[in-house]
Amino acid sequence: MSTIKEFSATNLCVDRGDRPVFKGLSFELPAGRLLKLIGPNGSGKSTLLKTLAGLIEAKDGDILVDGTSLIAEDHIAECITYLGHKNALKREFTVYENIEFWANFWGRSDKIDQSIQDMGIGYLRDTPVRFLSSGQTRRTALARTLCHNATIWLFDEPTVGLDDQGLDLLAKTMQRHLEKGGMIICATHVPLGVPDHFTKTLNLADFSIPMSELEEQWL
Amino acid sequence: MMHLFWLMAKRDIKISWHGGSTSSMVVAFFIIVVTLFPLGVGPEQNMLARISIGVIWVAALLSCLLSLDRIFQADYEDGTLDQYALGPLSLEMVVIAKALAHWVTTSLPLILISPLLGILMNMDDRAFLPLIYAMLAGSPALSLIGTIGASLTVSLKRGGVLLSLLILPLYVPVLIFGVMSVEASVMGTGGNAPLLILGAITLFSLAITPWAAAAAVRLALD
């Protein structure tokens, strides 16, 4: 894990299709902090995470790691790991095979056992993913996301389907990462269980396009 | 970087062997289509021998088409493609790895089974080797061009029919020169020139596929 002091975005504007999702969005995230993205459905939490990961191009604005623009650098994503709504797991393969592939893909096969243990899915190691419940699948997806060199973790509603034990394991894993100087940006509707002094909150509703402006476009 | 390329190609090949192997279904389709012809046009041996080369090529094109939508569809739906896009390997290489996996799981079994179908169609003895050579030279182009089509239709829910409409016309040159190469060898008029053109088509598609398909995948991920 490389040391990054600050991850920030300035004046981000993103369109989906022809519809603007948010504009003028800025944040600064220092090392060892979690940025919690809140906001009503459709306010652009997932869009923001995808933009930060480099999957969507921003119309305007910049994303900076320690003052260096990611967009200008062609979005080299070595310092970012991303978990979206989709789990990127193959139903045909076992839990271990799935995690092993992604660990090899990111060059961190040494982290496989640790991440399996962190998510408490050791007993599922040799179970094909198609037999897992949705919570177990989500844990497996989290485990494969952790097999990565990244300092910055981008999680899109990681808690979906998790039980109390799963939430607890996730909170502990996130806290350990923050204590080591990592950063997390996490879209969520539920409390994450990470102590408040680690957490900053960003409400996407503050940057959404006012209804009146949207209506003007249609007239 | 190269080991990531093989890692992805191997994974795709392994997936196609899991749960109702794609290869066996494609080969079964190939056999059935070719067998339909003797049933349709009658068992007259000279007639079958005359149409055999063309029928085998056309059936191979159609079978190849059958598994194209698997190249990107599953990866797009489960989010694997998102992760590939963020990964250290460029999308251009990802596309080639996928085309390679498609060739190994679809085209290669078709080539291996085609002599058997040649016997079934009473194909000329002298046509067997040239047919295999021509298919070896031309089939990579089928997988590569098909990959472009698959990448263009990946974000459509039911892109299968559109995919066929897009890709079949582009397969026509491979069909023409494939059949020409085998027939020329049988008649002794020199099948090398069409064979070289087949090779050229393959190389040309190898040159454009990475850029075209990677651009289409990027659009689909947006």
mmCIF file of C-alpha atoms in Angstrom, chain B residues 23-199:
data_model
loop_
_atom_site.group_PDB
_atom_site.id
_atom_site.type_symbol
_atom_site.label_atom_id
_atom_site.label_comp_id
_atom_site.label_asym_id
_atom_site.label_seq_id
_atom_site.Cartn_x
_atom_site.Cartn_y
_atom_site.Cartn_z
ATOM 1 C CA SER B 23 -17.870 -26.380 -27.293
ATOM 2 C CA SER B 24 -19.932 -29.551 -27.315
ATOM 3 C CA MET B 25 -23.110 -27.618 -28.106
ATOM 4 C CA VAL B 26 -21.475 -25.746 -30.966
ATOM 5 C CA VAL B 27 -20.062 -28.973 -32.396
ATOM 6 C CA ALA B 28 -23.448 -30.679 -32.075
ATOM 7 C CA PHE B 29 -25.079 -27.776 -33.928
ATOM 8 C CA PHE B 30 -22.429 -27.996 -36.638
ATOM 9 C CA ILE B 31 -23.056 -31.727 -37.126
ATOM 10 C CA ILE B 32 -26.826 -31.314 -37.196
ATOM 11 C CA VAL B 33 -26.776 -28.504 -39.755
ATOM 12 C CA VAL B 34 -24.525 -30.480 -42.100
ATOM 13 C CA THR B 35 -26.632 -33.631 -41.660
ATOM 14 C CA LEU B 36 -29.738 -31.708 -42.670
ATOM 15 C CA PHE B 37 -28.435 -31.271 -46.215
ATOM 16 C CA PRO B 38 -28.424 -34.955 -47.273
ATOM 17 C CA LEU B 39 -31.919 -35.144 -45.794
ATOM 18 C CA GLY B 40 -33.020 -32.052 -47.691
ATOM 19 C CA VAL B 41 -31.433 -32.505 -51.118
ATOM 20 C CA GLY B 42 -31.534 -36.307 -51.237
ATOM 21 C CA PRO B 43 -28.813 -38.940 -50.872
ATOM 22 C CA GLU B 44 -27.441 -38.639 -54.402
ATOM 23 C CA GLN B 45 -23.663 -39.005 -53.964
ATOM 24 C CA ASN B 46 -22.365 -36.777 -56.766
ATOM 25 C CA MET B 47 -24.640 -33.938 -55.758
ATOM 26 C CA LEU B 48 -23.491 -34.190 -52.116
ATOM 27 C CA ALA B 49 -19.825 -34.315 -53.134
ATOM 28 C CA ARG B 50 -20.290 -31.185 -55.214
ATOM 29 C CA ILE B 51 -21.916 -29.103 -52.479
ATOM 30 C CA SER B 52 -19.923 -30.607 -49.566
ATOM 31 C CA ILE B 53 -17.202 -27.963 -49.233
ATOM 32 C CA GLY B 54 -19.620 -25.059 -49.354
ATOM 33 C CA VAL B 55 -22.025 -26.690 -46.938
ATOM 34 C CA ILE B 56 -19.310 -27.396 -44.394
ATOM 35 C CA TRP B 57 -18.040 -23.824 -44.583
ATOM 36 C CA VAL B 58 -21.507 -22.293 -44.248
ATOM 37 C CA ALA B 59 -22.318 -24.579 -41.318
ATOM 38 C CA ALA B 60 -19.021 -23.620 -39.674
ATOM 39 C CA LEU B 61 -19.842 -19.903 -40.004
ATOM 40 C CA LEU B 62 -23.277 -20.409 -38.467
ATOM 41 C CA SER B 63 -21.918 -22.510 -35.593
ATOM 42 C CA CYS B 64 -19.277 -19.910 -34.902
ATOM 43 C CA LEU B 65 -22.013 -17.293 -34.666
ATOM 44 C CA LEU B 66 -23.833 -19.344 -32.051
ATOM 45 C CA SER B 67 -21.369 -18.766 -29.229
ATOM 46 C CA LEU B 68 -20.402 -15.170 -30.036
ATOM 47 C CA ASP B 69 -22.780 -13.544 -27.573
ATOM 48 C CA ARG B 70 -21.055 -15.427 -24.763
ATOM 49 C CA ILE B 71 -17.804 -13.566 -25.322
ATOM 50 C CA PHE B 72 -18.782 -10.460 -23.365
ATOM 51 C CA GLN B 73 -22.350 -10.935 -22.167
ATOM 52 C CA ALA B 74 -21.725 -12.805 -18.897
ATOM 53 C CA ASP B 75 -18.754 -10.625 -17.981
ATOM 54 C CA TYR B 76 -20.791 -7.501 -18.652
ATOM 55 C CA GLU B 77 -23.705 -8.652 -16.544
ATOM 56 C CA ASP B 78 -21.749 -9.781 -13.484
ATOM 57 C CA GLY B 79 -19.425 -6.762 -13.423
ATOM 58 C CA THR B 80 -16.249 -8.589 -14.432
ATOM 59 C CA LEU B 81 -15.875 -6.280 -17.420
ATOM 60 C CA ASP B 82 -15.864 -3.233 -15.097
ATOM 61 C CA GLN B 83 -12.970 -4.740 -13.177
ATOM 62 C CA TYR B 84 -11.101 -5.590 -16.384
ATOM 63 C CA ALA B 85 -11.488 -1.980 -17.489
ATOM 64 C CA LEU B 86 -9.921 -0.796 -14.227
ATOM 65 C CA GLY B 87 -7.187 -3.414 -14.324
ATOM 66 C CA PRO B 88 -3.542 -3.179 -15.323
ATOM 67 C CA LEU B 89 -4.140 -4.866 -18.696
ATOM 68 C CA SER B 90 -5.369 -2.592 -21.495
ATOM 69 C CA LEU B 91 -8.820 -3.347 -22.869
ATOM 70 C CA GLU B 92 -7.251 -3.988 -26.262
ATOM 71 C CA MET B 93 -5.385 -6.969 -24.791
ATOM 72 C CA VAL B 94 -8.492 -8.105 -22.916
ATOM 73 C CA VAL B 95 -10.351 -8.230 -26.228
ATOM 74 C CA ILE B 96 -7.643 -10.345 -27.851
ATOM 75 C CA ALA B 97 -7.609 -12.734 -24.879
ATOM 76 C CA LYS B 98 -11.369 -13.139 -25.258
ATOM 77 C CA ALA B 99 -11.133 -13.725 -29.010
ATOM 78 C CA LEU B 100 -8.428 -16.323 -28.399
ATOM 79 C CA ALA B 101 -10.605 -18.120 -25.863
ATOM 80 C CA HIS B 102 -13.491 -18.073 -28.345
ATOM 81 C CA TRP B 103 -11.283 -19.542 -31.048
ATOM 82 C CA VAL B 104 -10.056 -22.343 -28.776
ATOM 83 C CA THR B 105 -13.518 -23.241 -27.499
ATOM 84 C CA THR B 106 -15.466 -22.844 -30.745
ATOM 85 C CA SER B 107 -13.408 -22.774 -33.931
ATOM 86 C CA LEU B 108 -10.853 -25.397 -32.975
ATOM 87 C CA PRO B 109 -13.436 -28.118 -32.213
ATOM 88 C CA LEU B 110 -15.164 -27.273 -35.519
ATOM 89 C CA ILE B 111 -11.915 -27.747 -37.424
ATOM 90 C CA LEU B 112 -11.264 -31.057 -35.684
ATOM 91 C CA ILE B 113 -14.705 -32.449 -36.476
ATOM 92 C CA SER B 114 -14.930 -31.190 -40.081
ATOM 93 C CA PRO B 115 -13.114 -34.195 -41.723
ATOM 94 C CA LEU B 116 -15.762 -36.466 -40.245
ATOM 95 C CA LEU B 117 -18.477 -34.355 -41.823
ATOM 96 C CA GLY B 118 -16.515 -34.458 -45.070
ATOM 97 C CA ILE B 119 -16.910 -38.244 -45.085
ATOM 98 C CA LEU B 120 -20.601 -37.847 -44.349
ATOM 99 C CA MET B 121 -20.959 -35.522 -47.354
ATOM 100 C CA ASN B 122 -18.927 -37.804 -49.647
ATOM 101 C CA MET B 123 -16.307 -35.085 -50.040
ATOM 102 C CA ASP B 124 -13.456 -35.657 -52.506
ATOM 103 C CA ASP B 125 -10.421 -37.382 -50.881
ATOM 104 C CA ARG B 126 -8.120 -34.637 -52.050
ATOM 105 C CA ALA B 127 -10.177 -31.980 -50.244
ATOM 106 C CA PHE B 128 -9.606 -33.087 -46.647
ATOM 107 C CA LEU B 129 -6.192 -31.568 -45.984
ATOM 108 C CA PRO B 130 -6.872 -28.344 -47.918
ATOM 109 C CA LEU B 131 -10.124 -27.944 -45.948
ATOM 110 C CA ILE B 132 -8.262 -28.147 -42.653
ATOM 111 C CA TYR B 133 -5.596 -25.708 -43.840
ATOM 112 C CA ALA B 134 -8.207 -23.253 -45.091
ATOM 113 C CA MET B 135 -10.140 -23.456 -41.837
ATOM 114 C CA LEU B 136 -6.984 -22.967 -39.801
ATOM 115 C CA ALA B 137 -6.140 -19.879 -41.838
ATOM 116 C CA GLY B 138 -9.662 -18.422 -41.883
ATOM 117 C CA SER B 139 -11.222 -19.320 -38.557
ATOM 118 C CA PRO B 140 -9.240 -16.850 -36.422
ATOM 119 C CA ALA B 141 -10.809 -14.117 -38.556
ATOM 120 C CA LEU B 142 -14.260 -15.502 -37.677
ATOM 121 C CA SER B 143 -13.530 -15.235 -33.951
ATOM 122 C CA LEU B 144 -11.912 -11.818 -34.251
ATOM 123 C CA ILE B 145 -14.644 -10.212 -36.391
ATOM 124 C CA GLY B 146 -17.217 -11.875 -34.151
ATOM 125 C CA THR B 147 -15.595 -10.261 -31.133
ATOM 126 C CA ILE B 148 -16.227 -6.830 -32.654
ATOM 127 C CA GLY B 149 -19.884 -7.729 -33.138
ATOM 128 C CA ALA B 150 -20.166 -9.087 -29.616
ATOM 129 C CA SER B 151 -18.653 -5.926 -28.162
ATOM 130 C CA LEU B 152 -21.072 -3.716 -30.122
ATOM 131 C CA THR B 153 -24.144 -5.592 -28.888
ATOM 132 C CA VAL B 154 -22.998 -6.270 -25.318
ATOM 133 C CA SER B 155 -25.179 -3.652 -23.658
ATOM 134 C CA LEU B 156 -28.335 -4.761 -25.511
ATOM 135 C CA LYS B 157 -30.545 -7.156 -23.626
ATOM 136 C CA ARG B 158 -31.339 -9.387 -26.591
ATOM 137 C CA GLY B 159 -28.573 -8.603 -29.008
ATOM 138 C CA GLY B 160 -28.332 -12.095 -30.508
ATOM 139 C CA VAL B 161 -30.290 -11.473 -33.704
ATOM 140 C CA LEU B 162 -28.745 -8.080 -34.300
ATOM 141 C CA LEU B 163 -25.339 -9.657 -33.776
ATOM 142 C CA SER B 164 -26.019 -12.170 -36.553
ATOM 143 C CA LEU B 165 -27.196 -9.436 -38.914
ATOM 144 C CA LEU B 166 -24.090 -7.378 -38.187
ATOM 145 C CA ILE B 167 -21.572 -10.167 -38.462
ATOM 146 C CA LEU B 168 -22.758 -12.549 -41.200
ATOM 147 C CA PRO B 169 -22.130 -10.087 -44.062
ATOM 148 C CA LEU B 170 -18.616 -9.570 -42.728
ATOM 149 C CA TYR B 171 -18.048 -13.334 -42.827
ATOM 150 C CA VAL B 172 -18.708 -13.438 -46.589
ATOM 151 C CA PRO B 173 -15.066 -12.899 -47.694
ATOM 152 C CA VAL B 174 -13.897 -15.725 -45.425
ATOM 153 C CA LEU B 175 -16.561 -17.988 -46.925
ATOM 154 C CA ILE B 176 -15.707 -17.109 -50.525
ATOM 155 C CA PHE B 177 -11.958 -17.528 -50.213
ATOM 156 C CA GLY B 178 -12.300 -20.526 -47.900
ATOM 157 C CA VAL B 179 -14.374 -22.475 -50.403
ATOM 158 C CA MET B 180 -12.283 -21.220 -53.319
ATOM 159 C CA SER B 181 -9.061 -22.389 -51.698
ATOM 160 C CA VAL B 182 -10.325 -25.940 -51.111
ATOM 161 C CA GLU B 183 -11.918 -26.276 -54.562
ATOM 162 C CA ALA B 184 -8.838 -25.002 -56.334
ATOM 163 C CA SER B 185 -6.698 -27.561 -54.503
ATOM 164 C CA VAL B 186 -9.038 -30.357 -55.531
ATOM 165 C CA MET B 187 -9.017 -29.291 -59.186
ATOM 166 C CA GLY B 188 -5.276 -28.771 -59.102
ATOM 167 C CA THR B 189 -5.456 -25.138 -60.127
ATOM 168 C CA GLY B 190 -3.500 -23.981 -57.100
ATOM 169 C CA GLY B 191 -5.245 -23.235 -53.827
ATOM 170 C CA ASN B 192 -2.383 -21.235 -52.396
ATOM 171 C CA ALA B 193 -3.477 -17.795 -53.529
ATOM 172 C CA PRO B 194 -6.923 -17.938 -51.869
ATOM 173 C CA LEU B 195 -5.265 -19.469 -48.801
ATOM 174 C CA LEU B 196 -2.909 -16.513 -48.578
ATOM 175 C CA ILE B 197 -5.842 -14.121 -48.907
ATOM 176 C CA LEU B 198 -7.542 -15.964 -46.020
ATOM 177 C CA GLY B 199 -4.392 -15.437 -43.990
#
